[in-house]
Structure formats: structure tokens, C-alpha cells
XYZ file of C-alpha atoms in Angstrom:
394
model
C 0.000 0.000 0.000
C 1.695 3.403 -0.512
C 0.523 6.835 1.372
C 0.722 10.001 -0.385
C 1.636 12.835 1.952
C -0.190 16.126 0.587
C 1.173 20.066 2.253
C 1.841 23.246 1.358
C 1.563 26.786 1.965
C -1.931 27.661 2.640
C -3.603 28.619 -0.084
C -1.373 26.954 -2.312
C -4.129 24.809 -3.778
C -4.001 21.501 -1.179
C -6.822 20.493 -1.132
C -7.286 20.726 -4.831
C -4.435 18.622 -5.979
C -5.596 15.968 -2.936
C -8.938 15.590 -4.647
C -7.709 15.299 -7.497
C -4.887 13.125 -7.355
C -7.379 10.674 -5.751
C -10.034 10.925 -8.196
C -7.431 9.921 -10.896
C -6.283 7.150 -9.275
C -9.748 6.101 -8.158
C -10.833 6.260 -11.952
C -7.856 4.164 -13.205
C -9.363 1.291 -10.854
C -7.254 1.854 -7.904
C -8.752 1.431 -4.126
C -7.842 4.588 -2.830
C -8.663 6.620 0.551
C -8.611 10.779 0.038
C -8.243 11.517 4.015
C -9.339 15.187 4.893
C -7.823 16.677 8.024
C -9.588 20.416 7.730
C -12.296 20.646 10.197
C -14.702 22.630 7.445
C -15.699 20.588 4.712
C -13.298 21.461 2.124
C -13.382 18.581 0.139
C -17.401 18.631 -0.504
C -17.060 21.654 -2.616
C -14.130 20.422 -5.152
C -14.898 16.790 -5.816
C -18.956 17.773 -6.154
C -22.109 15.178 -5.594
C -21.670 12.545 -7.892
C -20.060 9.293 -6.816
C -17.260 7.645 -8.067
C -16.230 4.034 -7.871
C -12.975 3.362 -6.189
C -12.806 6.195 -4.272
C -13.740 6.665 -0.268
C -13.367 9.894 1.636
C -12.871 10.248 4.807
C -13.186 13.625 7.366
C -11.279 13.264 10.936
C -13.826 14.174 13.696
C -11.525 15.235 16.489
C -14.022 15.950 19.316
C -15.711 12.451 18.429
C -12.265 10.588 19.331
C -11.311 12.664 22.147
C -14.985 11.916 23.623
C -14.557 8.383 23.090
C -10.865 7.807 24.569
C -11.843 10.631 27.705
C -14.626 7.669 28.465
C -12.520 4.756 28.163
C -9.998 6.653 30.378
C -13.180 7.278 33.043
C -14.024 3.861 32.897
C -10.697 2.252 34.045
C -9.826 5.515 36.167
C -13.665 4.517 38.251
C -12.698 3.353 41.477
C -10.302 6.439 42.146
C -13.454 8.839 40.952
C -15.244 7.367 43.643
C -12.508 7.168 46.717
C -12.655 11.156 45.662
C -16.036 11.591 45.480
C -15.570 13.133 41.902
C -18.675 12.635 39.263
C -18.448 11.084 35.593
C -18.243 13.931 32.697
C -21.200 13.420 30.331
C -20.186 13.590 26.324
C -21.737 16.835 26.002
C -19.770 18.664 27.966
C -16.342 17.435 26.885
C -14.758 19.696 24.707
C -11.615 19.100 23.078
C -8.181 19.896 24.232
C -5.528 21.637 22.180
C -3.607 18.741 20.212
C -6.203 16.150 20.053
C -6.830 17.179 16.595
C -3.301 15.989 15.932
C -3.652 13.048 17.630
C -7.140 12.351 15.741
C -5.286 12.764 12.699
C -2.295 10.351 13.282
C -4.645 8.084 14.621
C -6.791 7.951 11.257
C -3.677 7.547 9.253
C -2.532 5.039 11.236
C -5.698 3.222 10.990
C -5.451 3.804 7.365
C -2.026 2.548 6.634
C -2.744 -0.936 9.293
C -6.424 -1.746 8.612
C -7.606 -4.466 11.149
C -8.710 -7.762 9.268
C -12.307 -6.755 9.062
C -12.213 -3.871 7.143
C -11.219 -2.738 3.960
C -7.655 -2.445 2.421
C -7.084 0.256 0.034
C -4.122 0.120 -2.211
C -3.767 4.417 -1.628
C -3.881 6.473 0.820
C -3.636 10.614 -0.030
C -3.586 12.746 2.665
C -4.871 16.287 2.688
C -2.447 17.584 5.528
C -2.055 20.962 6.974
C -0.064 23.909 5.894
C 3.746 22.895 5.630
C 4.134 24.719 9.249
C 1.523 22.556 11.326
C 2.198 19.823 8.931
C 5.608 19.381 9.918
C 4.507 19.640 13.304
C 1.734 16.958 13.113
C 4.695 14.830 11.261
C 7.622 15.228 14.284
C 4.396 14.683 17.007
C 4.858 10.477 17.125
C 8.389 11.062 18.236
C 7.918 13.746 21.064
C 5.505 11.521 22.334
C 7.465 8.389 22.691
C 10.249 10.409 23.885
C 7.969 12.290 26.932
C 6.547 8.827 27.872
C 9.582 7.385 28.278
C 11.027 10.027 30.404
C 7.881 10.443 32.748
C 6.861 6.265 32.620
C 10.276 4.701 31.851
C 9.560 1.144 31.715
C 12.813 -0.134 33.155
C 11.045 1.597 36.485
C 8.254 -0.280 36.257
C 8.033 -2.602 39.698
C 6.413 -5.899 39.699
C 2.720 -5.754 41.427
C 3.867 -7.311 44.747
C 6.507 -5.295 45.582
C 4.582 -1.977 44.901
C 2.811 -1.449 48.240
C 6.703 -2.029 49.899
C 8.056 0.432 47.509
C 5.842 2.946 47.854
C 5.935 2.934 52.181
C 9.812 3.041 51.435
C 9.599 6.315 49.509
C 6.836 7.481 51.288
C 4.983 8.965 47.948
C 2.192 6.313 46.121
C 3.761 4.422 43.103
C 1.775 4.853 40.151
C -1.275 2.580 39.619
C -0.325 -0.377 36.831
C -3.499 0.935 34.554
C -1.352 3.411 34.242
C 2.028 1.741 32.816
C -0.664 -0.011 30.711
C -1.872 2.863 29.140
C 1.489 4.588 28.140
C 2.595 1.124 26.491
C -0.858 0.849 24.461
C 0.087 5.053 23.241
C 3.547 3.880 22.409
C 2.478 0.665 20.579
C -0.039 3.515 18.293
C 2.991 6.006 18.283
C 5.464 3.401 16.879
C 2.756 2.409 14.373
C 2.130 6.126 12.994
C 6.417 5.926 12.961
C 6.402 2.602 10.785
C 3.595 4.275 8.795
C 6.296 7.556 8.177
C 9.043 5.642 7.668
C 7.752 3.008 5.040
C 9.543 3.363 1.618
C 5.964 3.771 0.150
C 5.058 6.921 2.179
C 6.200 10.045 -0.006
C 5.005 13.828 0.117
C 3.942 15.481 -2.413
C 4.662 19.505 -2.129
C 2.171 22.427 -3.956
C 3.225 25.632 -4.532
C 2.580 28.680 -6.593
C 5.763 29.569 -8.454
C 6.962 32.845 -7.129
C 9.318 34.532 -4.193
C 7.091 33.599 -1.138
C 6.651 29.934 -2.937
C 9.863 29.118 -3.395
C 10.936 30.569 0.400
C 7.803 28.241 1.132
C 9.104 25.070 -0.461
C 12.789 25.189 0.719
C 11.858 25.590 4.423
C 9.200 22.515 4.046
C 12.315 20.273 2.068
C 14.208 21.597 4.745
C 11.785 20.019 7.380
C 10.917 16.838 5.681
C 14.361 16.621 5.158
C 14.962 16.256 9.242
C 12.186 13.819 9.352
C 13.716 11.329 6.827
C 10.373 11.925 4.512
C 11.760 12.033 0.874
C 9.402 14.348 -1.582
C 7.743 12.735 -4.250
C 7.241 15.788 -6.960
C 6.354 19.390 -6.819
C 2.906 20.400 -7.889
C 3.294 24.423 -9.325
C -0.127 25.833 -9.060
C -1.621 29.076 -11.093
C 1.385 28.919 -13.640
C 0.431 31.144 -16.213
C 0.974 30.420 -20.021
C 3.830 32.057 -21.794
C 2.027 32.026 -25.002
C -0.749 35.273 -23.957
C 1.931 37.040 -21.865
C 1.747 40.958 -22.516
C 1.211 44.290 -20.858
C 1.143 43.899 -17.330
C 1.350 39.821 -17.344
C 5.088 40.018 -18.814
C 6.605 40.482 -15.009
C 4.632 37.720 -13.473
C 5.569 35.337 -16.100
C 8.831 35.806 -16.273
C 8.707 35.712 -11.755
C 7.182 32.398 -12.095
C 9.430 30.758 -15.217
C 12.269 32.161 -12.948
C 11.154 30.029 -9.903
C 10.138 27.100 -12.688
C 13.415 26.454 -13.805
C 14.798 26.632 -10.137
C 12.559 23.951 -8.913
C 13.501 21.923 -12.337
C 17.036 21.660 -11.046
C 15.705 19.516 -7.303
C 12.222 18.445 -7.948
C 9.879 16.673 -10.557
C 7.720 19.862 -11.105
C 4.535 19.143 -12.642
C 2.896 22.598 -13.692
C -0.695 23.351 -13.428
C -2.167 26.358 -15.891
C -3.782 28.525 -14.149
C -7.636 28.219 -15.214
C -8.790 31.767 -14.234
C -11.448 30.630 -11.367
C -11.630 28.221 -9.318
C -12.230 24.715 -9.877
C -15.641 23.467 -8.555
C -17.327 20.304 -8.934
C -15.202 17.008 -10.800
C -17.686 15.805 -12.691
C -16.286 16.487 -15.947
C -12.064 17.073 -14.773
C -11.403 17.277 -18.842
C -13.053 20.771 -19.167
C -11.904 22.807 -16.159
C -9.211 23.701 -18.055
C -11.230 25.280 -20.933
C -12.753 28.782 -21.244
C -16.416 28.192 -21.239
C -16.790 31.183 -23.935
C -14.872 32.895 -25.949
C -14.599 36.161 -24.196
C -14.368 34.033 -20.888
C -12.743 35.350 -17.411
C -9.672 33.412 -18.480
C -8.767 35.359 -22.102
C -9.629 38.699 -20.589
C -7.359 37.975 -17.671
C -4.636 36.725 -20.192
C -5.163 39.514 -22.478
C -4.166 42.534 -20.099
C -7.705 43.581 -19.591
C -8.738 44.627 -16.195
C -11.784 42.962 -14.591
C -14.351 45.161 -13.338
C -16.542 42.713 -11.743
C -20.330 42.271 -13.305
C -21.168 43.797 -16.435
C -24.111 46.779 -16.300
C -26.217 47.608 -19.114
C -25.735 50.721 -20.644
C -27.755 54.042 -20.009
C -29.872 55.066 -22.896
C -29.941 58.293 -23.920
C -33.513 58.129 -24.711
C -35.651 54.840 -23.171
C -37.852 52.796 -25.756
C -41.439 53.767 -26.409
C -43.439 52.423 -23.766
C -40.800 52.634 -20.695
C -40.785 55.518 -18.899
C -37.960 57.853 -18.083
C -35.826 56.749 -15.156
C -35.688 59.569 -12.830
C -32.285 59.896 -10.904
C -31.949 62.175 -7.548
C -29.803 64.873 -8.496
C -26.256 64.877 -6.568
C -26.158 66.967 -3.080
C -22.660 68.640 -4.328
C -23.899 69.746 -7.717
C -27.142 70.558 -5.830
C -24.865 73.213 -3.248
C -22.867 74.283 -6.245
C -25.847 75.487 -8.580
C -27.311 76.983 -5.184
C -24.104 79.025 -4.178
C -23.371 80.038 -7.501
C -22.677 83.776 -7.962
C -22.220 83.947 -4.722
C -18.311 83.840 -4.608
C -17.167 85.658 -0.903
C -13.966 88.568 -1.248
C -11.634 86.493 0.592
C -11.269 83.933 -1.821
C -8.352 84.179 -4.487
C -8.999 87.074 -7.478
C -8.757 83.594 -10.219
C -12.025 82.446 -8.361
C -13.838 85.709 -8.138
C -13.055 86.525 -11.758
C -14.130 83.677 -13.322
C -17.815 84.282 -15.148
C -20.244 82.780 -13.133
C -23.794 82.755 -13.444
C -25.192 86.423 -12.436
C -27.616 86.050 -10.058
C -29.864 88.138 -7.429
C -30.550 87.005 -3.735
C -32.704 89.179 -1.325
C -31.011 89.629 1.804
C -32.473 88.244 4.585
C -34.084 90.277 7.505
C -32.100 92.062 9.767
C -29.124 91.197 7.147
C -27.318 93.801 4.738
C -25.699 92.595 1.648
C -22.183 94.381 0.610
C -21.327 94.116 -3.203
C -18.396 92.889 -4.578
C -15.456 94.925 -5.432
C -15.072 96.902 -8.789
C -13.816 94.814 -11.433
C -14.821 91.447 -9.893
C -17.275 91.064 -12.951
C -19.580 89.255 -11.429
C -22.711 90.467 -8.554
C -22.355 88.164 -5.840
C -23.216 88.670 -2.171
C -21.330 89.155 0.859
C -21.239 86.650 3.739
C -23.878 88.628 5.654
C -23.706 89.541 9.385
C -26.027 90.119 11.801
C -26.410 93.910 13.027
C -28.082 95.619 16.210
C -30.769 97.527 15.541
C -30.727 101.591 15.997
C -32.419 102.392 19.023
């Protein structure tokens, strides 16, 4: 059986390649497992509703495991509970601790890679990982495990059952229970599994990234980290590479960015380019046309030939509406409203440019209790004054 390690920066495209590096091999008759380790249903979206033969996904459920192993864990852990007078936690009100995602997830690979003899063998296993940060993580996790069991738990320690009572009124401090021992050897026993699973010659990882300067700083510091881990990379998948053929006006830098990075990669890695297909792909039903334009004048040739996209397409404004339609009445704008209502009226403290220019000549009434001062001579223009407020005689 070989496992098929997917990562990448985020938003790379995971996901994407995952699904559909299973869906090929499901389709050329191979048994294959597409394991999703995102919480949200990513996978739904790409691979769509229909059904294909060959092929079973699988989502890890975290807070379902970490429910199921906090019960165990109550159940042998019973008879202290009750010497401390400490009550059962029901399922609903267990939430999940940081890291048993993780765990969930190296417990479904494992599970994957060493099926018990009653259920199904597949012949692939691809695994949608994490970003290359939490991947490599989630990858080096099996190890600091084993390592902090041994060094709390050490099993050379571990006293035979009739000597414990003596020990521990020797050292004056309880020994630990043997449920206890028991239960670190059953997590190594699934740790060294998950190790045998990373370690198997058939295991590979499979990197995608999006040629370019924060892809390429991307991929060395994940080769980097596999590297450390003894995981050997299988190819690189460059996403949104686009074609050299349409490359003009403002496309001509990121082409030549991303052929750049191309023929970098070329020298290390088995780089298997994707074109970019100017949305994003939705629904596998028909894999052969995603890479088409569905029109001629499609998203994908206007992006390709320099024009910029403005988002939906309005209708234009008729000068004058068919018969039968009546005119479309807009509300006038409050700026030119101020500006037709003020004009003429241009105060003397603004600059002599402003107050010469011909403006409309127009009339207003002072207000009562309000003079109105004319303009200078030579303004050529009647406008009033900013009026002020005088006292009455009297």
C-alpha cells in the first residue's frame, strides 16, 4: 500500500491537488482513501455530488475521538473517581483539548495505513495535511511523544505488582497505579505504528506551490523540514502557472517571476505545472473541461489579455428609453445641488482667479435684519457678501 503525503503553503491549492490526485487514481481502478484533516468541509465543494467508484473519503472528527478515549480513560480511572467523590463527565460537555486534533489525525492515518482484518484495504492512501508549518509539526508529534513517555513512565522503572505497596511505604509517595504503565505502552504501541507508517519506503510527500518569491521561500523551508524527518518528496505540484504564449502588458513580469522560480525547482524536484484556469475549480464531474474557457470572451482570455476585470457587467444608459418605458428619474447629486445653489455667490476672501471667473449672475434678497455688501469693482460678477447680523438703531 503506498501513502501520499499532501502540504503546502496555505492557499497553495491543497486540497485541490488531494482531490484530485485521488479521483485519478480512483478512476484508473485503484482502491484509494482521500483523508481530509480540515475541520470545514473542504473537500465537498471540489470533488462535487456525484459518486465515483474506487474512491472513499474520509473527514477526521476530532471531538468524536477525544470523547470516546476521555470515556474509556473514566471507565478504568472509576474506582479512584469514587474514593474522591468526583462525578463522571457526560459527552456533552467534553470539549476538546488543544492537540487532540493531531492526535485524531495520526490516529486515522494510522488506521489507514494498518487496517484491522475486518475492514477494507485500500491500495492508496492521499492525505490532505495541513499547511507545511503545522504539517511538519503533526509529522515530528509520534516522536515527542514516545520520547515524553519514556522520560515520565520509563519502563525499566516499572516494579512488579507485589513489591509496589513495599516500595511505595519506602519512599513514602504512592507508586503509580499499573493501569497506568498499561496505558502509556498501548500510546507507544499507536505512536510506533504512525512511525512505521512515516518511515515506510511507500510513504512520499507530495509539495504544492505557486511559483513565485514567497513559494519558493515556502518550499525550501518545508524540504528543509521533511528533510529532518527522513520523509523524501515525491514531486512538486506548481499551481496558477500562467501560459507564456498570452503574456503581454502587465502579465510580462509575473511570467517571467514564475518561469524564474520554474526552472529553479527543475534543477531539485519533478515539477509538474498546473495552468492557471482563471477561477476556481468546482465540482469534478467532468475534470477534462476545467481547463477550458467556457466562452470565448471568458474570465480566463480577458485575464490573459491585459484587460482589467471590473466585476459584473451593467447595461448601458440610454440616452432616450424605448417607447413604452418611462424615463428613469435619478436624484440629483447633493454637491452639484450646493454648487448650482451658491453660484454667484463667490465671498472677497477667496483668491482674485475664483472671483473673476464668469459665473452665473444672479440676485438674492437679503435676509431680515441682514445687509448685503457688493463685490469689489472689477470682480465682474454680482455676488453677495457673507452677511452679518447687526443691532438695531435704538
Amino acid at each position: 500500500m503506498r501513502t501520499l503525503l499532501i502540504t503546502g503553503p496555505g492557499g497553495s491549492g491543497r486540497t485541490t491537488t488531494a482531490a484530485a490526485t485521488a479521483l485519478t487514481a480512483a478512476r484508473e481502478g485503484t482502491r484509494t482513501l482521500l483523508l481530509g484533516t480540515d475541520r470545514t468541509d473542504t473537500l465537498g465543494p471540489v470533488l462535487g455530488d456525484a459518486a465515483t467508484p474506487h474512491l472513499t473519503v474520509r473527514r477526521v472528527d476530532p471531538d468524536t475521538d477525544f470523547r470516546t478515549d476521555l470515556a474509556a480513560l473514566q471507565d478504568r480511572a472509576a474506582s479512584a473517581l469514587d474514593l474522591l467523590g468526583a462525578s463522571r463527565l457526560d459527552p456533552e460537555e467534553i470539549a476538546p483539548l488543544p492537540g487532540a486534533e493531531e492526535l485524531a489525525v495520526l490516529r486515522a492515518l494510522r488506521d489507514a495505513a494498518l487496517p484491522k482484518p475486518e475492514e477494507e484495504a485500500y491500495d492508496l492512501v492521499v492525505v490532505d495535511l495541513p499547511p507545511t508549518p503545522r504539517a511538519l509539526s503533526l509529522l515530528a508529534l509520534p516522536e515527542e511523544l514516545r520520547r515524553y513517555l519514556r522520560r515520565l513512565l520509563p519502563p525499566e522503572r516499572q516494579a512488579a505488582r507485589a513489591l509496589r505497596p513495599v516500595l511505595g511505604r519506602l519512599a513514602g509517595v504512592p507508586m503509580p497505579a499499573e493501569w497506568l504503565y498499561g496505558t502509556a505502552a498501548r500510546l507507544d504501541l499507536e505512536l510506533a505504528a504512525v512511525e512505521a507508517v512515516l518511515a515506510d519506503r511507500d510513504t512520499l510527500v507530495r509539495l504544492v506551490a505557486e511559483p513565485g518569491p514567497s513559494g519558493a521561500d515556502a518550499v525550501r523551508a518545508a524540504a528543509l523540514g521533511l528533510a529532518l524527518r527522513g520523509l523524501r518528496v515525491d514531486a512538486l505540484v506548481a499551481t496558477r502557472v500562467l501560459p507564456e504564449s498570452e503574456a503581454g502588458g502587465w502579465l510580462a513580469g509575473p511570467v517571467a517571476q514564475q518561469r524564474k522560480t520554474l526552472e529553479e525547482w527543475q534543477e531539485s524536484y519533478a515539477v509538474h505545472p498546473v495552468t492557471h484556469l482563471g477561477r476556481d475549480p468546482r465540482g469534478w464531474r467532468r475534470p477534462g473541461r476545467t481547463g477550458r474557457p467556457r466562452r470565448r470572451g471568458g474570465t480566463r482570455r480577458r485575464l490573459l489579455a491585459g484587460h482589467r476585470l471590473r466585476g459584473r457587467r451593467r447595461r448601458p444608459r440610454l440616452a432616450h428609453p424605448p417607447a413604452g418605458r418611462p424615463p428613469r428619474r435619478t436624484r440629483p447629486d447633493p454637491a452639484r445641488r450646493r454648487a448650482r445653489r451658491h453660484r454667484g455667490t463667490v465671498p472677497p476672501h477667496r483668491p482674485a482667479a475664483l472671483r473673476a471667473a464668469p459665473l452665473h449672475r444672479r440676485r438674492r434678497r437679503p435676509a431680515r435684519g441682514r445687509t448685503a455688501r457688493p463685490l469689489p469693482a472689477g470682480s465682474g460678477t454680482v455676488a453677495a457678501h457673507p452677511l452679518k447680523r447687526r443691532r438695531p438703531f435704538g
